[in-house]
mmCIF file of C-alpha atoms and ligand atoms in Angstrom:
data_model
loop_
_atom_site.group_PDB
_atom_site.id
_atom_site.type_symbol
_atom_site.label_atom_id
_atom_site.label_comp_id
_atom_site.label_asym_id
_atom_site.label_seq_id
_atom_site.Cartn_x
_atom_site.Cartn_y
_atom_site.Cartn_z
ATOM 1 C CA MET A 927 0.000 0.000 0.000
ATOM 2 C CA GLU A 928 1.268 3.483 -0.892
ATOM 3 C CA LYS A 929 2.342 5.769 1.950
ATOM 4 C CA GLU A 930 -0.224 8.414 0.993
ATOM 5 C CA GLU A 931 -3.034 5.875 1.120
ATOM 6 C CA ARG A 932 -1.794 4.625 4.530
ATOM 7 C CA ASP A 933 -1.786 8.167 5.903
ATOM 8 C CA LEU A 934 -5.390 8.545 4.710
ATOM 9 C CA THR A 935 -6.444 5.334 6.509
ATOM 10 C CA GLU A 936 -4.875 6.610 9.737
ATOM 11 C CA LEU A 937 -6.549 9.990 9.305
ATOM 12 C CA ARG A 938 -9.920 8.265 8.744
ATOM 13 C CA LYS A 939 -9.504 6.252 11.982
ATOM 14 C CA GLN A 940 -8.749 9.417 13.897
ATOM 15 C CA GLN A 941 -11.707 11.247 12.374
ATOM 16 C CA HIS A 942 -14.046 8.389 13.286
ATOM 17 C CA VAL A 943 -13.115 8.706 16.954
ATOM 18 C CA GLU A 944 -13.381 12.502 16.925
ATOM 19 C CA LYS A 945 -16.761 12.497 15.164
ATOM 20 C CA ALA A 946 -18.156 9.674 17.311
ATOM 21 C CA LEU A 947 -17.531 11.798 20.412
ATOM 22 C CA LEU A 948 -19.927 14.507 19.125
ATOM 23 C CA SER A 949 -23.550 14.244 20.254
ATOM 24 C CA SER A 950 -24.585 14.735 16.597
ATOM 25 C CA SER A 951 -23.157 11.244 15.878
ATOM 26 C CA GLN A 952 -26.116 9.657 17.664
ATOM 27 C CA TYR A 953 -29.422 8.517 16.139
ATOM 28 C CA ASN A 954 -32.467 10.696 16.786
ATOM 29 C CA LYS A 955 -34.553 7.543 16.820
ATOM 30 C CA THR A 956 -34.336 5.388 19.896
ATOM 31 C CA THR A 957 -33.348 1.825 20.772
ATOM 32 C CA LEU A 958 -36.993 1.239 21.899
ATOM 33 C CA LEU A 959 -35.585 0.100 25.248
ATOM 34 C CA GLU A 960 -37.478 3.064 26.721
ATOM 35 C CA GLU A 961 -40.633 1.042 25.931
ATOM 36 C CA ILE A 962 -39.740 -1.365 28.735
ATOM 37 C CA ASP A 963 -40.705 -1.063 32.392
ATOM 38 C CA PHE A 964 -39.613 -3.430 35.133
ATOM 39 C CA ILE A 965 -42.097 -5.043 37.492
ATOM 40 C CA HIS A 966 -41.081 -3.641 40.852
ATOM 41 C CA SER A 967 -40.849 -5.883 43.891
ATOM 42 C CA SER A 968 -41.592 -4.186 47.220
ATOM 43 C CA LEU A 969 -40.385 -7.239 49.074
ATOM 44 C CA PRO A 970 -37.193 -8.491 47.437
ATOM 45 C CA GLU A 971 -36.121 -10.807 50.320
ATOM 46 C CA LEU A 972 -32.521 -10.432 49.078
ATOM 47 C CA ASP A 973 -29.275 -8.864 50.256
ATOM 48 C CA TRP A 974 -28.199 -6.292 47.588
ATOM 49 C CA GLU A 975 -24.551 -7.139 48.238
ATOM 50 C CA LYS A 976 -25.226 -10.767 47.348
ATOM 51 C CA THR A 977 -27.083 -10.190 44.064
ATOM 52 C CA ASP A 978 -24.923 -12.055 41.575
ATOM 53 C CA VAL A 979 -24.271 -10.386 38.227
ATOM 54 C CA ARG A 980 -21.657 -12.838 36.942
ATOM 55 C CA ALA A 981 -22.362 -14.314 33.489
ATOM 56 C CA SER A 982 -20.791 -16.650 30.944
ATOM 57 C CA LEU A 983 -19.809 -16.051 27.336
ATOM 58 C CA PHE A 984 -17.452 -18.027 25.074
ATOM 59 C CA GLY A 985 -17.539 -20.718 27.787
ATOM 60 C CA ARG A 986 -15.931 -18.289 30.281
ATOM 61 C CA LYS A 987 -17.285 -16.730 33.417
ATOM 62 C CA PHE A 988 -17.127 -12.937 33.525
ATOM 63 C CA SER A 989 -17.915 -10.700 36.478
ATOM 64 C CA LEU A 990 -20.769 -8.984 34.670
ATOM 65 C CA PRO A 991 -22.516 -9.463 31.309
ATOM 66 C CA LEU A 992 -20.879 -6.392 29.764
ATOM 67 C CA LEU A 993 -18.600 -6.200 26.726
ATOM 68 C CA ILE A 994 -16.677 -3.113 25.618
ATOM 69 C CA THR A 995 -17.196 -3.450 21.875
ATOM 70 C CA GLY A 996 -14.530 -2.866 19.218
ATOM 71 C CA MET A 997 -13.762 0.723 18.327
ATOM 72 C CA THR A 998 -10.274 1.671 17.474
ATOM 73 C CA GLY A 999 -6.688 0.962 16.484
ATOM 74 C CA GLY A 1000 -4.590 1.997 13.509
ATOM 75 C CA TYR A 1001 -3.358 5.444 14.554
ATOM 76 C CA LYS A 1002 -1.125 6.689 17.313
ATOM 77 C CA LYS A 1003 -3.655 7.804 19.942
ATOM 78 C CA ALA A 1004 -5.613 4.550 19.466
ATOM 79 C CA ARG A 1005 -2.982 2.643 21.458
ATOM 80 C CA GLU A 1006 -3.600 4.870 24.494
ATOM 81 C CA ILE A 1007 -7.372 4.445 24.149
ATOM 82 C CA ASN A 1008 -7.160 0.664 23.759
ATOM 83 C CA ILE A 1009 -4.781 0.266 26.712
ATOM 84 C CA GLU A 1010 -6.984 2.379 28.957
ATOM 85 C CA LEU A 1011 -10.048 0.285 28.048
ATOM 86 C CA ALA A 1012 -8.111 -2.984 28.294
ATOM 87 C CA LYS A 1013 -6.862 -2.175 31.805
ATOM 88 C CA ALA A 1014 -10.387 -1.508 33.051
ATOM 89 C CA ALA A 1015 -11.791 -4.591 31.282
ATOM 90 C CA SER A 1016 -9.067 -6.783 32.761
ATOM 91 C CA SER A 1017 -9.507 -5.396 36.234
ATOM 92 C CA PHE A 1018 -13.297 -6.006 36.157
ATOM 93 C CA ASN A 1019 -12.943 -9.301 34.283
ATOM 94 C CA ILE A 1020 -15.088 -8.339 31.298
ATOM 95 C CA PRO A 1021 -14.287 -8.907 27.599
ATOM 96 C CA PHE A 1022 -12.889 -6.150 25.415
ATOM 97 C CA GLY A 1023 -12.671 -5.729 21.641
ATOM 98 C CA VAL A 1024 -10.289 -3.709 19.496
ATOM 99 C CA GLY A 1025 -11.455 -1.935 16.349
ATOM 100 C CA SER A 1026 -11.002 -3.093 12.762
ATOM 101 C CA GLN A 1027 -7.495 -4.449 12.193
ATOM 102 C CA ARG A 1028 -7.509 -3.825 8.464
ATOM 103 C CA ALA A 1029 -4.993 -0.984 8.924
ATOM 104 C CA MET A 1030 -2.667 -3.468 10.608
ATOM 105 C CA ILE A 1031 -2.721 -5.865 7.653
ATOM 106 C CA GLU A 1032 -1.742 -3.002 5.402
ATOM 107 C CA ASN A 1033 0.930 -1.587 7.704
ATOM 108 C CA LYS A 1034 2.588 -3.860 10.280
ATOM 109 C CA ASP A 1035 3.996 -0.805 12.114
ATOM 110 C CA LEU A 1036 0.475 -0.254 13.440
ATOM 111 C CA LEU A 1037 0.415 -3.567 15.353
ATOM 112 C CA PRO A 1038 1.201 -1.895 18.740
ATOM 113 C CA THR A 1039 -2.003 0.168 18.479
ATOM 114 C CA TYR A 1040 -3.991 -3.085 18.813
ATOM 115 C CA ASP A 1041 -1.551 -5.298 20.699
ATOM 116 C CA VAL A 1042 -2.695 -4.436 24.225
ATOM 117 C CA LYS A 1043 -1.922 -7.819 25.764
ATOM 118 C CA LYS A 1044 1.773 -6.915 25.860
ATOM 119 C CA GLU A 1045 0.754 -4.413 28.515
ATOM 120 C CA VAL A 1046 -2.393 -5.994 29.976
ATOM 121 C CA GLU A 1047 -1.890 -9.746 30.067
ATOM 122 C CA ASP A 1048 -4.935 -11.013 31.891
ATOM 123 C CA LEU A 1049 -7.553 -9.991 29.344
ATOM 124 C CA PHE A 1050 -10.227 -11.634 27.201
ATOM 125 C CA LEU A 1051 -9.441 -9.885 23.931
ATOM 126 C CA ILE A 1052 -11.584 -9.855 20.792
ATOM 127 C CA ALA A 1053 -9.933 -9.210 17.412
ATOM 128 C CA ASN A 1054 -11.914 -7.382 14.705
ATOM 129 C CA ILE A 1055 -12.230 -7.256 10.922
ATOM 130 C CA GLY A 1056 -14.905 -6.134 8.477
ATOM 131 C CA ALA A 1057 -16.869 -8.875 6.698
ATOM 132 C CA TYR A 1058 -16.133 -7.263 3.340
ATOM 133 C CA GLN A 1059 -12.388 -7.571 4.018
ATOM 134 C CA LEU A 1060 -12.753 -11.351 4.037
ATOM 135 C CA LYS A 1061 -13.094 -11.097 0.243
ATOM 136 C CA VAL A 1062 -9.825 -9.190 0.028
ATOM 137 C CA TYR A 1063 -7.611 -11.136 2.438
ATOM 138 C CA SER A 1064 -6.754 -14.828 2.696
ATOM 139 C CA ASN A 1065 -7.759 -17.138 5.532
ATOM 140 C CA SER A 1066 -4.216 -17.150 6.867
ATOM 141 C CA GLN A 1067 -4.056 -13.331 6.850
ATOM 142 C CA ILE A 1068 -7.260 -13.263 8.910
ATOM 143 C CA GLU A 1069 -5.833 -15.876 11.260
ATOM 144 C CA SER A 1070 -2.717 -13.794 11.779
ATOM 145 C CA LEU A 1071 -4.874 -10.843 12.901
ATOM 146 C CA VAL A 1072 -6.010 -12.998 15.800
ATOM 147 C CA LYS A 1073 -2.601 -14.547 16.520
ATOM 148 C CA ASP A 1074 -0.580 -11.321 16.261
ATOM 149 C CA ILE A 1075 -2.475 -9.766 19.160
ATOM 150 C CA ASP A 1076 -3.038 -13.062 21.016
ATOM 151 C CA ALA A 1077 -6.821 -12.575 20.837
ATOM 152 C CA ASN A 1078 -9.272 -15.048 22.377
ATOM 153 C CA ALA A 1079 -11.996 -14.575 19.748
ATOM 154 C CA LEU A 1080 -12.669 -12.758 16.482
ATOM 155 C CA ALA A 1081 -15.511 -10.338 15.777
ATOM 156 C CA ILE A 1082 -16.419 -9.963 12.117
ATOM 157 C CA HIS A 1083 -18.344 -6.762 11.620
ATOM 158 C CA LEU A 1084 -21.148 -6.072 9.148
ATOM 159 C CA ASN A 1085 -21.289 -2.408 8.100
ATOM 160 C CA PRO A 1086 -22.971 -2.174 4.680
ATOM 161 C CA LEU A 1087 -24.737 1.059 5.678
ATOM 162 C CA GLN A 1088 -21.470 2.799 6.494
ATOM 163 C CA GLU A 1089 -19.748 1.491 3.362
ATOM 164 C CA ILE A 1090 -22.520 2.592 1.040
ATOM 165 C CA ILE A 1091 -22.618 6.128 2.470
ATOM 166 C CA GLN A 1092 -18.836 6.649 2.201
ATOM 167 C CA PRO A 1093 -17.716 7.908 -1.210
ATOM 168 C CA GLU A 1094 -14.716 5.533 -0.947
ATOM 169 C CA GLY A 1095 -16.760 2.667 0.582
ATOM 170 C CA ASP A 1096 -16.867 -1.004 -0.478
ATOM 171 C CA ARG A 1097 -19.990 -1.589 -2.542
ATOM 172 C CA ASP A 1098 -19.807 -5.121 -3.883
ATOM 173 C CA TRP A 1099 -21.106 -7.305 -1.051
ATOM 174 C CA GLU A 1100 -21.690 -10.412 -3.178
ATOM 175 C CA ASN A 1101 -20.198 -13.575 -1.655
ATOM 176 C CA VAL A 1102 -19.514 -12.035 1.749
ATOM 177 C CA LEU A 1103 -21.659 -14.674 3.476
ATOM 178 C CA PHE A 1104 -19.754 -17.437 1.699
ATOM 179 C CA ARG A 1105 -16.415 -16.015 2.867
ATOM 180 C CA ILE A 1106 -17.694 -15.737 6.461
ATOM 181 C CA GLY A 1107 -18.458 -19.479 6.310
ATOM 182 C CA GLU A 1108 -14.975 -20.290 4.969
ATOM 183 C CA VAL A 1109 -13.219 -18.196 7.604
ATOM 184 C CA VAL A 1110 -15.294 -19.632 10.448
ATOM 185 C CA ASP A 1111 -14.359 -23.165 9.298
ATOM 186 C CA TYR A 1112 -10.691 -22.245 8.996
ATOM 187 C CA LEU A 1113 -10.177 -20.526 12.357
ATOM 188 C CA ASP A 1114 -9.784 -22.322 15.655
ATOM 189 C CA VAL A 1115 -10.993 -19.429 17.838
ATOM 190 C CA PRO A 1116 -14.656 -18.578 18.429
ATOM 191 C CA VAL A 1117 -16.151 -16.131 15.938
ATOM 192 C CA LEU A 1118 -18.856 -13.621 16.679
ATOM 193 C CA ILE A 1119 -20.640 -11.566 14.044
ATOM 194 C CA LYS A 1120 -21.521 -7.991 14.910
ATOM 195 C CA GLU A 1121 -23.303 -5.103 13.298
ATOM 196 C CA THR A 1122 -22.003 -1.603 13.871
ATOM 197 C CA GLY A 1123 -25.202 0.200 14.825
ATOM 198 C CA ALA A 1124 -27.885 -0.651 12.264
ATOM 199 C CA GLY A 1125 -29.176 -3.917 13.805
ATOM 200 C CA ILE A 1126 -29.542 -7.494 12.557
ATOM 201 C CA SER A 1127 -32.740 -9.011 11.167
ATOM 202 C CA ARG A 1128 -33.990 -12.553 11.767
ATOM 203 C CA GLU A 1129 -33.270 -13.424 8.151
ATOM 204 C CA VAL A 1130 -29.614 -12.424 8.454
ATOM 205 C CA ALA A 1131 -29.298 -14.163 11.838
ATOM 206 C CA SER A 1132 -30.695 -17.352 10.271
ATOM 207 C CA SER A 1133 -28.241 -17.184 7.334
ATOM 208 C CA LEU A 1134 -25.373 -16.802 9.789
ATOM 209 C CA ALA A 1135 -26.695 -19.579 12.021
ATOM 210 C CA SER A 1136 -26.756 -21.904 9.005
ATOM 211 C CA LEU A 1137 -22.962 -21.427 8.780
ATOM 212 C CA GLY A 1138 -22.562 -22.490 12.390
ATOM 213 C CA ILE A 1139 -22.428 -18.988 13.894
ATOM 214 C CA GLU A 1140 -23.750 -19.198 17.443
ATOM 215 C CA LEU A 1141 -23.174 -15.683 18.740
ATOM 216 C CA ILE A 1142 -24.291 -12.351 17.262
ATOM 217 C CA ASP A 1143 -23.942 -8.814 18.563
ATOM 218 C CA VAL A 1144 -27.025 -7.168 17.088
ATOM 219 C CA SER A 1145 -25.608 -3.644 17.536
ATOM 220 C CA GLY A 1146 -28.894 -2.004 16.693
ATOM 221 C CA ALA A 1147 -30.052 1.537 15.990
ATOM 222 C CA GLY A 1148 -30.548 4.106 18.742
ATOM 223 C CA GLY A 1149 -26.924 4.882 19.686
ATOM 224 C CA THR A 1150 -23.990 5.708 17.428
ATOM 225 C CA SER A 1151 -25.091 6.258 13.822
ATOM 226 C CA TRP A 1152 -22.374 5.406 11.328
ATOM 227 C CA SER A 1153 -24.277 7.019 8.490
ATOM 228 C CA LYS A 1154 -24.284 10.311 10.450
ATOM 229 C CA ILE A 1155 -20.555 10.003 11.051
ATOM 230 C CA GLU A 1156 -19.943 9.375 7.361
ATOM 231 C CA TYR A 1157 -22.190 12.299 6.384
ATOM 232 C CA MET A 1158 -20.009 14.522 8.592
ATOM 233 C CA ARG A 1159 -17.039 13.271 6.553
ATOM 234 C CA GLY A 1160 -18.825 14.013 3.262
ATOM 235 C CA GLY A 1161 -21.068 10.998 2.664
ATOM 236 C CA ALA A 1162 -22.266 10.351 -0.872
ATOM 237 C CA ILE A 1163 -25.814 8.926 -0.837
ATOM 238 C CA LYS A 1164 -28.094 11.215 1.152
ATOM 239 C CA GLY A 1165 -31.049 10.385 3.420
ATOM 240 C CA PHE A 1166 -29.959 7.394 5.513
ATOM 241 C CA GLU A 1167 -29.209 9.128 8.816
ATOM 242 C CA GLU A 1168 -31.945 7.233 10.683
ATOM 243 C CA TRP A 1169 -31.726 3.871 8.873
ATOM 244 C CA GLY A 1170 -31.582 0.760 11.032
ATOM 245 C CA ILE A 1171 -33.419 -1.719 13.264
ATOM 246 C CA PRO A 1172 -33.813 -0.446 16.835
ATOM 247 C CA THR A 1173 -31.750 -2.478 19.297
ATOM 248 C CA ALA A 1174 -34.714 -3.789 21.331
ATOM 249 C CA LEU A 1175 -36.441 -5.092 18.195
ATOM 250 C CA SER A 1176 -33.248 -6.637 16.842
ATOM 251 C CA ILE A 1177 -32.763 -8.585 20.094
ATOM 252 C CA LEU A 1178 -36.298 -9.974 19.768
ATOM 253 C CA LEU A 1179 -35.712 -10.911 16.119
ATOM 254 C CA CYS A 1180 -32.454 -12.772 16.740
ATOM 255 C CA ARG A 1181 -32.728 -14.263 20.218
ATOM 256 C CA ASP A 1182 -34.466 -17.507 19.150
ATOM 257 C CA VAL A 1183 -31.956 -18.117 16.361
ATOM 258 C CA VAL A 1184 -28.588 -17.455 18.048
ATOM 259 C CA ASP A 1185 -27.124 -16.271 21.357
ATOM 260 C CA VAL A 1186 -27.382 -12.506 21.399
ATOM 261 C CA ILE A 1187 -25.149 -9.735 22.633
ATOM 262 C CA ALA A 1188 -27.121 -6.491 22.700
ATOM 263 C CA SER A 1189 -25.346 -3.282 21.791
ATOM 264 C CA GLY A 1190 -26.225 -0.045 20.044
ATOM 265 C CA GLY A 1191 -27.406 2.731 22.339
ATOM 266 C CA ILE A 1192 -26.908 0.902 25.626
ATOM 267 C CA ARG A 1193 -26.265 3.846 27.911
ATOM 268 C CA SER A 1194 -26.565 2.469 31.452
ATOM 269 C CA GLY A 1195 -26.681 -0.732 33.445
ATOM 270 C CA ILE A 1196 -30.464 -0.266 33.438
ATOM 271 C CA ASP A 1197 -30.528 -0.348 29.613
ATOM 272 C CA GLY A 1198 -28.338 -3.438 29.836
ATOM 273 C CA ALA A 1199 -30.797 -5.095 32.208
ATOM 274 C CA LYS A 1200 -33.647 -4.365 29.780
ATOM 275 C CA ALA A 1201 -31.678 -6.017 26.988
ATOM 276 C CA LEU A 1202 -31.085 -9.096 29.160
ATOM 277 C CA ALA A 1203 -34.773 -9.257 30.032
ATOM 278 C CA LEU A 1204 -35.609 -9.226 26.307
ATOM 279 C CA GLY A 1205 -33.400 -12.292 25.859
ATOM 280 C CA ALA A 1206 -29.837 -11.073 25.314
ATOM 281 C CA ARG A 1207 -27.020 -13.015 27.049
ATOM 282 C CA PHE A 1208 -24.696 -10.032 27.303
ATOM 283 C CA PHE A 1209 -24.835 -6.336 26.547
ATOM 284 C CA GLY A 1210 -22.165 -4.233 24.915
ATOM 285 C CA SER A 1211 -21.357 -0.606 24.522
ATOM 286 C CA ALA A 1212 -18.930 1.575 22.591
ATOM 287 C CA LYS A 1213 -19.366 5.351 22.637
ATOM 288 C CA PRO A 1214 -19.882 5.804 26.410
ATOM 289 C CA PHE A 1215 -16.580 4.010 27.024
ATOM 290 C CA LEU A 1216 -14.747 6.081 24.437
ATOM 291 C CA GLN A 1217 -16.047 9.201 26.120
ATOM 292 C CA ALA A 1218 -15.072 7.822 29.525
ATOM 293 C CA VAL A 1219 -11.463 7.420 28.296
ATOM 294 C CA TYR A 1220 -11.366 11.124 27.488
ATOM 295 C CA GLU A 1221 -12.969 11.950 30.855
ATOM 296 C CA LYS A 1222 -10.645 9.536 32.688
ATOM 297 C CA ARG A 1223 -13.547 7.644 34.252
ATOM 298 C CA VAL A 1224 -13.662 4.216 32.620
ATOM 299 C CA PHE A 1225 -13.416 2.345 35.941
ATOM 300 C CA GLN A 1226 -16.142 4.521 37.491
ATOM 301 C CA LEU A 1227 -18.411 3.947 34.504
ATOM 302 C CA ILE A 1228 -18.149 0.153 34.735
ATOM 303 C CA GLU A 1229 -18.690 0.312 38.510
ATOM 304 C CA GLU A 1230 -21.751 2.541 37.982
ATOM 305 C CA TRP A 1231 -23.291 0.162 35.412
ATOM 306 C CA LYS A 1232 -22.551 -2.844 37.632
ATOM 307 C CA ASN A 1233 -24.322 -1.187 40.568
ATOM 308 C CA GLN A 1234 -27.289 -0.305 38.364
ATOM 309 C CA LEU A 1235 -27.564 -3.890 37.171
ATOM 310 C CA LYS A 1236 -27.352 -5.213 40.735
ATOM 311 C CA THR A 1237 -30.064 -2.753 41.742
ATOM 312 C CA VAL A 1238 -32.400 -3.875 38.943
ATOM 313 C CA LEU A 1239 -31.934 -7.475 40.086
ATOM 314 C CA PHE A 1240 -32.572 -6.473 43.699
ATOM 315 C CA LEU A 1241 -35.676 -4.407 42.902
ATOM 316 C CA THR A 1242 -37.184 -7.164 40.795
ATOM 317 C CA GLY A 1243 -36.536 -9.708 43.549
ATOM 318 C CA THR A 1244 -34.050 -11.688 41.449
ATOM 319 C CA LYS A 1245 -30.882 -13.234 42.867
ATOM 320 C CA ASP A 1246 -28.790 -13.745 39.740
ATOM 321 C CA ILE A 1247 -28.625 -13.162 35.978
ATOM 322 C CA GLU A 1248 -29.872 -16.612 35.005
ATOM 323 C CA GLU A 1249 -32.991 -16.272 37.163
ATOM 324 C CA PHE A 1250 -33.504 -12.736 35.821
ATOM 325 C CA ARG A 1251 -33.371 -13.858 32.188
ATOM 326 C CA LYS A 1252 -35.814 -16.676 32.873
ATOM 327 C CA LYS A 1253 -38.201 -14.555 34.904
ATOM 328 C CA ARG A 1254 -38.229 -11.588 32.453
ATOM 329 C CA PRO A 1255 -39.776 -9.189 34.987
ATOM 330 C CA ILE A 1256 -40.804 -6.586 32.400
ATOM 331 C CA ILE A 1257 -43.759 -5.047 30.697
ATOM 332 C CA VAL A 1258 -43.467 -3.781 27.131
ATOM 333 C CA GLY A 1259 -45.016 -0.627 25.622
ATOM 334 C CA GLU A 1260 -47.270 -0.322 22.611
ATOM 335 C CA LYS A 1261 -44.725 0.546 19.924
ATOM 336 C CA LEU A 1262 -42.303 -2.309 20.608
ATOM 337 C CA TYR A 1263 -45.200 -4.707 21.119
ATOM 338 C CA PHE A 1264 -46.725 -3.680 17.801
ATOM 339 C CA TYR A 1265 -43.437 -3.905 15.899
ATOM 340 C CA ALA A 1266 -42.742 -7.354 17.326
ATOM 341 C CA LYS A 1267 -46.278 -8.540 16.581
ATOM 342 C CA GLN A 1268 -46.056 -7.335 12.983
ATOM 343 C CA LEU A 1269 -42.949 -9.454 12.510
ATOM 344 C CA GLY A 1270 -44.478 -12.470 14.233
ATOM 345 C CA VAL A 1271 -42.210 -12.315 17.277
ATOM 346 C CA LYS A 1272 -43.443 -13.108 20.776
ATOM 347 C CA ILE A 1273 -42.240 -10.729 23.480
HETATM 348 C C1 FMN B 85 -15.252 5.483 17.351
HETATM 349 C C2 FMN B 85 -15.900 4.181 17.018
HETATM 350 C C3 FMN B 85 -15.252 3.312 16.155
HETATM 351 C C4 FMN B 85 -15.826 2.068 15.835
HETATM 352 N N1 FMN B 85 -15.115 1.189 15.056
HETATM 353 C C5 FMN B 85 -15.569 -0.077 14.917
HETATM 354 C C6 FMN B 85 -14.775 -1.068 14.300
HETATM 355 O O1 FMN B 85 -13.663 -0.799 13.852
HETATM 356 N N2 FMN B 85 -15.270 -2.338 14.220
HETATM 357 C C7 FMN B 85 -16.506 -2.651 14.728
HETATM 358 O O2 FMN B 85 -16.891 -3.812 14.687
HETATM 359 N N3 FMN B 85 -17.287 -1.722 15.277
HETATM 360 C C8 FMN B 85 -16.855 -0.457 15.408
HETATM 361 N N4 FMN B 85 -17.633 0.478 16.044
HETATM 362 C C9 FMN B 85 -19.030 0.142 16.366
HETATM 363 C C10 FMN B 85 -19.264 -0.219 17.815
HETATM 364 O O3 FMN B 85 -18.566 -1.394 18.176
HETATM 365 C C11 FMN B 85 -20.770 -0.389 18.105
HETATM 366 O O4 FMN B 85 -21.236 -1.506 17.386
HETATM 367 C C12 FMN B 85 -21.597 0.841 17.727
HETATM 368 O O5 FMN B 85 -20.866 2.022 17.979
HETATM 369 C C13 FMN B 85 -22.904 0.927 18.500
HETATM 370 O O6 FMN B 85 -22.675 1.023 19.877
HETATM 371 P P1 FMN B 85 -22.831 2.409 20.711
HETATM 372 O O7 FMN B 85 -24.171 2.973 20.363
HETATM 373 O O8 FMN B 85 -22.689 1.992 22.145
HETATM 374 O O9 FMN B 85 -21.714 3.313 20.275
HETATM 375 C C14 FMN B 85 -17.084 1.720 16.376
HETATM 376 C C15 FMN B 85 -17.738 2.624 17.232
HETATM 377 C C16 FMN B 85 -17.166 3.827 17.558
HETATM 378 C C17 FMN B 85 -17.914 4.746 18.488
#
């Protein structure tokens, strides 16, 4: 790759972070999680301290069902951001993902911006690459993305909305599903498929499940809008600022097909609890953690969300996450109920 082109990739990575921090990068439409109310228990018969928010993913036990989803890497400041997030994730025992490693395939000098395990050893680390890139790179190049940073799993992201809005985006998505299947068969680490903020439908979840994919991060609409970010950078095809399946609906559409991580607009431990009650196994978040890096409060933010989750369990009279997911102590508002009904999904 030419030097000029490499500089542009690094500049793009930096711009993404800067634009994502602006409030104008967020959807106007909501996740629909606000449609959910919990059924309050006035007599919990529990000790708050003992409410147990531990949860399993990838066959591992984590201290809470929260994942810091992939965001960055590929330019200088990204190393600082990733290390800050990795330290907090390791200390709380929650999984953490780096952003797309495409830049690292093109320029090996960028490896340190993703390679956080050199500094933070005890970490469940998730590597990241765009699904489209699977058409460009070989199976062994994808495998080396995982190996080079000693990752425990790989997230393959789906971002057709972002690509189509960008003037320089990748537009030929034929055969992407086929390549996902080949890569999943080739790799010996677990693979998760994630959206990047526009949500996953039941049809797409079923196609992925037919390839043996068992875990999907729906990353639905209602939080960071990648079309808005690309419009700020001069997006080409107008009118798609609010495109996407709201997170709450996407959880309902996918939860009977695969195990679901819920991200996209999760902005508190209470939002996370709502996602779990709808059927997600874990919840994930990106922008709030990026912001917390800049405000030097990543540890506080995780602690805050953990306490909120514990409090939801306590106030619904539930002792642990498994019981909470089974009990589903929620009531759902008209709009989400109607959307789900239209698509033949039971709440
Ligand atoms: C600055 C930034 C960069 C991102 N880069 C990636 C990426 O490289 N790969 C990826 O899978 N998702 C990426 N995402 C998407 C997030 O992982 C997440 O799916 C999306 O932002 C929705 O979550 P949120 O509303 O909590 O931000 C990025 C998000 C942000 C904010």
